[in-house]
Amino acid sequence: MNNTCKEYEEILMDIYYGEAEMSIEVEEHLKNCEGCMQFCCELQEMGETLSQPQDIPIDYGIIRNVMETAEGVEAKKSNIRELALFILLACGLLGGIAGLVMLGYAKPILYLQGILHMGLPLTLPLILWRRKRKEGYNV
Amino acid sequence: MEEHLLVKMAKRQDKKAMEKLLQSNYSILKGYLLKMTLNPTLADDLTQETMLKAVLNISKYEHRGKFSTWLITIGTNLHRDQLRKNKRLVYSEEHMELVDHHNIEEEFIKKIEYGNLMKVLKEIPEEKRVVLILKHYYDYSYLEIAEILDCPIGTIRSRLHYAIKVLQKTMKGGEDIE
């Protein structure tokens, strides 16, 4: 087989798969070249052999598995993000407090802490009372 | 529901839309991986991994072409990664599964034909087989295949030509293939 036929084989393959159109030149060559005509017929046969139907039923179990796994992965990612954010905020807050202490504001910070720790729980009955009023309970 | 609507909803974390997308493209993806790997167990694993990767990275899907094309690209890359890790891929005839048919004879013939088809495809080197599968079974253009496999159109064309030559040689010489 000469080089020209090799080129025609590739063109015939392109034509078979719809990547090119049959030209007059190719048609003329096919009329005169047994080898290329044979190649053309073999392409058709090959196509029929390959195109055997294969039914693939949908496996809903696998898809459910995938969705559950993906949910688990997303939940882990979310937890890691939240932990990272918490660490960042905590470091920022502690860093801020440490800075204030170094600037000499340790006493005010301690007094503030004391007020918050002792004062806030005392406001709890008030918060509960207001909540109960809002939700319509008899106090 | 149209695919592009489902994709939009899936990108907004709508799980039902994502499930529908996977269900409607399952057969295409599994069929492709089955023909590419020639190993039903490996094809199952790859199908699952591909779908998982698609779900986790749905926000990166760019709406270029069909959703199945994106899945096929992911599947191809995963398979390539596995080959790079030198995993042994074994063609196993015993584990082939078929759809339940009432006609036992038909089922038997289909099993033989399917087995022969797999044997024929097995003769073709993997990188050429992928091109043949994408062209013959999924009717992708050379350009689309070049994008999926990330190589030039000329390479795709020559790989397809090579695959066809191997197939024709196998069909001429193989007694099992009828």
XYZ file of C-alpha atoms in Angstrom:
317
model
C 0.000 0.000 0.000
C 1.466 3.365 -0.961
C 1.492 6.597 1.008
C -1.453 8.053 -0.850
C -3.648 5.153 0.229
C -2.559 5.647 3.829
C -3.717 9.245 3.583
C -6.981 8.124 2.008
C -7.510 5.666 4.866
C -7.378 8.526 7.351
C -9.742 10.568 5.183
C -12.149 7.624 4.916
C -12.042 7.273 8.679
C -12.868 10.989 9.016
C -15.751 10.569 6.576
C -17.071 7.505 8.390
C -17.155 9.397 11.662
C -18.638 12.527 10.152
C -15.559 14.706 10.526
C -15.257 15.225 6.768
C -17.425 14.924 3.683
C -16.991 12.602 0.748
C -15.316 14.495 -2.065
C -15.221 13.677 -5.752
C -11.502 12.999 -5.443
C -12.092 10.360 -2.748
C -14.948 8.803 -4.710
C -12.749 8.539 -7.805
C -9.940 6.995 -5.768
C -12.308 4.423 -4.263
C -13.469 3.406 -7.738
C -9.890 2.707 -8.727
C -8.361 1.373 -5.511
C -9.405 -2.054 -4.273
C -7.415 -1.687 -1.067
C -9.182 1.501 -0.033
C -12.581 0.117 -1.030
C -11.818 -2.928 1.141
C -10.838 -0.597 3.993
C -14.167 1.202 3.600
C -16.126 -2.066 3.825
C -14.091 -3.167 6.844
C -14.919 0.131 8.554
C -18.627 -0.630 8.169
C -18.174 -4.161 9.514
C -16.124 -2.885 12.410
C -18.830 -0.374 13.237
C -21.454 -3.120 13.355
C -19.280 -5.340 15.547
C -18.551 -2.562 17.997
C -22.086 -1.268 18.181
C -23.503 -4.037 20.312
C -26.118 -2.769 22.736
C -25.221 -2.847 26.379
C -27.899 -2.067 28.935
C -26.525 -0.597 32.107
C -29.164 -0.292 34.817
C -28.858 2.653 37.184
C -27.466 1.609 40.554
C -29.394 3.876 42.937
C -27.474 2.414 45.872
C -24.155 3.712 44.550
C -25.600 7.155 43.943
C -27.050 7.245 47.477
C -23.652 6.194 48.831
C -21.965 8.955 46.880
C -24.367 11.604 48.191
C -23.913 10.419 51.795
C -20.138 10.331 51.463
C -20.154 13.797 49.932
C -22.290 15.053 52.832
C -19.797 13.604 55.301
C -16.867 15.226 53.497
C -18.658 18.604 53.386
C -19.496 18.360 57.101
C -15.834 17.657 57.919
C -14.697 20.587 55.773
C -17.236 22.833 57.479
C -16.047 21.714 60.943
C -12.441 22.369 60.004
C -13.363 25.833 58.690
C -15.269 26.682 61.860
C -12.445 25.417 64.058
C -9.940 27.478 62.111
C -12.168 30.560 62.451
C -12.598 29.961 66.173
C -8.830 29.599 66.679
C -8.275 32.788 64.688
C -10.846 34.766 66.695
C -9.633 33.330 69.993
C -6.025 34.213 69.156
C -7.127 37.696 68.139
C -9.081 38.214 71.345
C -6.333 36.861 73.589
C -3.783 38.850 71.657
C -5.860 41.976 72.149
C -6.194 41.376 75.880
C -2.465 40.614 76.174
C -1.739 43.868 74.375
C -3.948 45.838 76.744
C -2.305 44.188 79.757
C 1.128 45.096 78.451
C -0.022 48.671 78.020
C -0.928 48.687 81.685
C -4.644 48.044 81.562
C -4.513 44.770 83.523
C -6.523 46.103 86.514
C -9.429 47.517 84.450
C -9.556 44.250 82.526
C -9.752 42.241 85.755
C -12.482 44.524 87.144
C -14.404 44.174 83.858
C -14.066 40.402 84.027
C -15.357 40.387 87.580
C -18.363 42.511 86.633
C -19.146 40.285 83.646
C -18.808 37.045 85.602
C -20.889 38.202 88.518
C -23.212 40.689 86.898
C -24.399 38.714 83.874
C -25.864 35.761 85.796
C -27.849 38.272 87.901
C -29.604 39.474 84.759
C -30.769 35.944 83.962
C -34.110 36.155 85.823
C -34.907 39.388 83.947
C -34.086 37.766 80.602
C -36.269 34.773 81.432
C -39.132 37.007 82.589
C -39.086 39.015 79.370
C -38.973 35.868 77.316
C -41.931 34.377 79.129
C -43.930 37.570 78.587
C -43.104 37.443 74.908
C -44.213 33.840 74.587
C -47.422 34.551 76.504
C -46.909 32.556 79.724
C -48.466 33.644 82.992
C -45.714 34.890 85.252
C -36.119 18.891 33.797
C -33.450 20.304 31.488
C -29.875 19.571 32.340
C -28.695 23.170 32.625
C -31.463 23.911 35.148
C -30.504 20.881 37.199
C -26.875 21.999 37.137
C -27.846 25.494 38.334
C -29.829 23.996 41.196
C -27.074 21.530 42.037
C -24.589 24.410 42.247
C -26.906 25.975 44.829
C -26.465 22.776 46.909
C -29.820 21.277 45.886
C -29.171 17.604 46.685
C -32.189 16.286 44.777
C -31.059 18.072 41.604
C -27.567 16.634 42.011
C -29.006 13.124 42.453
C -31.124 13.520 39.313
C -28.054 14.632 37.367
C -26.092 11.609 38.527
C -28.972 9.235 37.753
C -29.452 10.576 34.235
C -25.731 10.304 33.439
C -24.957 7.097 35.323
C -25.306 4.711 32.363
C -23.180 6.888 30.098
C -20.407 7.189 32.659
C -20.433 3.535 33.713
C -20.574 2.342 30.093
C -17.582 4.465 29.220
C -15.535 3.346 32.223
C -16.452 -0.283 31.591
C -15.170 -0.104 28.026
C -12.104 1.825 29.047
C -11.015 -0.346 31.962
C -12.431 -3.687 30.729
C -12.833 -4.549 34.421
C -16.341 -4.306 35.942
C -15.052 -4.022 39.534
C -12.640 -1.263 38.650
C -15.336 0.435 36.567
C -17.676 0.409 39.593
C -15.005 1.948 41.827
C -14.115 4.578 39.263
C -17.783 5.399 38.685
C -18.250 6.019 42.391
C -15.059 8.086 42.696
C -15.946 10.114 39.621
C -19.427 10.917 40.892
C -18.070 11.814 44.344
C -15.539 14.168 42.818
C -18.245 15.725 40.652
C -20.511 16.310 43.678
C -17.703 17.871 45.731
C -16.556 20.109 42.862
C -19.884 21.012 41.243
C -19.167 24.692 41.822
C -16.182 24.377 39.455
C -18.275 23.027 36.550
C -18.262 25.653 33.837
C -21.304 24.692 31.728
C -19.153 24.049 28.671
C -20.686 21.123 26.824
C -22.730 18.358 28.387
C -22.538 17.328 32.023
C -21.674 13.793 30.879
C -18.601 15.186 29.097
C -17.386 16.665 32.384
C -17.995 13.349 34.159
C -16.105 11.492 31.434
C -13.190 13.913 31.743
C -13.053 13.363 35.509
C -13.289 9.588 35.041
C -10.525 9.593 32.432
C -8.209 11.597 34.689
C -8.918 9.350 37.679
C -8.181 6.270 35.597
C -4.973 7.866 34.359
C -3.938 8.611 37.948
C -4.564 4.989 38.861
C -2.453 3.770 35.968
C 0.351 6.063 37.080
C 0.220 4.447 40.497
C 0.843 1.157 38.677
C -2.299 -0.563 39.802
C -2.783 -3.878 38.044
C -5.837 -3.896 35.835
C -7.197 -7.339 35.219
C -9.745 -8.181 32.591
C -12.150 -10.501 34.284
C -14.756 -12.326 32.277
C -16.478 -14.030 35.220
C -17.719 -10.857 36.848
C -19.620 -9.374 33.941
C -23.119 -8.324 34.827
C -26.052 -8.127 32.490
C -29.525 -6.814 32.620
C -32.096 -9.414 33.623
C -33.890 -10.695 30.583
C -36.606 -13.310 30.513
C -35.090 -14.848 27.415
C -32.183 -17.001 28.651
C -30.954 -17.718 25.138
C -30.865 -14.019 24.303
C -29.014 -13.368 27.556
C -26.479 -16.079 26.694
C -25.893 -14.672 23.222
C -25.540 -11.154 24.631
C -23.005 -12.427 27.159
C -20.939 -14.043 24.380
C -21.187 -10.968 22.166
C -20.346 -8.663 25.053
C -17.429 -10.887 26.016
C -16.140 -10.822 22.447
C -16.525 -7.073 22.296
C -14.463 -6.706 25.463
C -11.814 -9.072 24.084
C -11.609 -7.033 20.903
C -11.301 -3.782 22.811
C -8.664 -5.316 25.070
C -6.335 -5.688 22.079
C -6.126 -1.941 21.680
C -3.673 -0.026 23.887
C -5.431 2.018 26.544
C -4.682 5.525 25.228
C -5.930 4.578 21.761
C -8.922 2.697 23.134
C -10.133 5.797 24.963
C -10.212 7.752 21.699
C -12.089 4.991 19.902
C -14.657 4.730 22.710
C -15.243 8.466 22.852
C -15.558 8.679 19.077
C -17.494 5.538 18.294
C -19.798 5.216 21.293
C -20.247 8.827 22.336
C -19.855 10.592 19.002
C -17.609 13.322 20.367
C -15.841 15.391 17.741
C -12.050 15.353 17.442
C -11.973 18.763 19.065
C -14.051 17.630 22.040
C -11.938 14.509 22.497
C -8.790 16.633 22.324
C -10.180 18.814 25.128
C -11.156 15.839 27.265
C -7.783 14.155 26.868
C -5.805 17.382 26.721
C -3.841 16.558 23.589
C -3.690 17.867 20.000
C -6.312 16.970 17.384
C -3.634 15.406 15.166
C -2.728 13.001 17.979
C -6.406 12.088 18.444
C -6.754 11.382 14.754
C -3.689 9.184 14.577
C -4.677 7.290 17.754
C -8.117 6.613 16.288
C -6.569 5.425 13.057
C -4.241 3.123 14.978
C -7.138 1.733 17.040
C -9.142 1.022 13.906
C -6.189 -0.752 12.302
C -5.724 -2.929 15.400
C -9.450 -3.687 15.498
C -9.534 -4.666 11.856
C -6.485 -6.888 12.323
C -8.093 -8.505 15.388
C -11.366 -9.052 13.591
C -9.661 -10.667 10.660
C -7.554 -12.933 12.800
C -9.822 -13.518 15.839
C -11.982 -16.630 15.654
C -14.215 -15.644 18.605
C -15.403 -12.485 17.048
C -18.505 -12.947 14.872
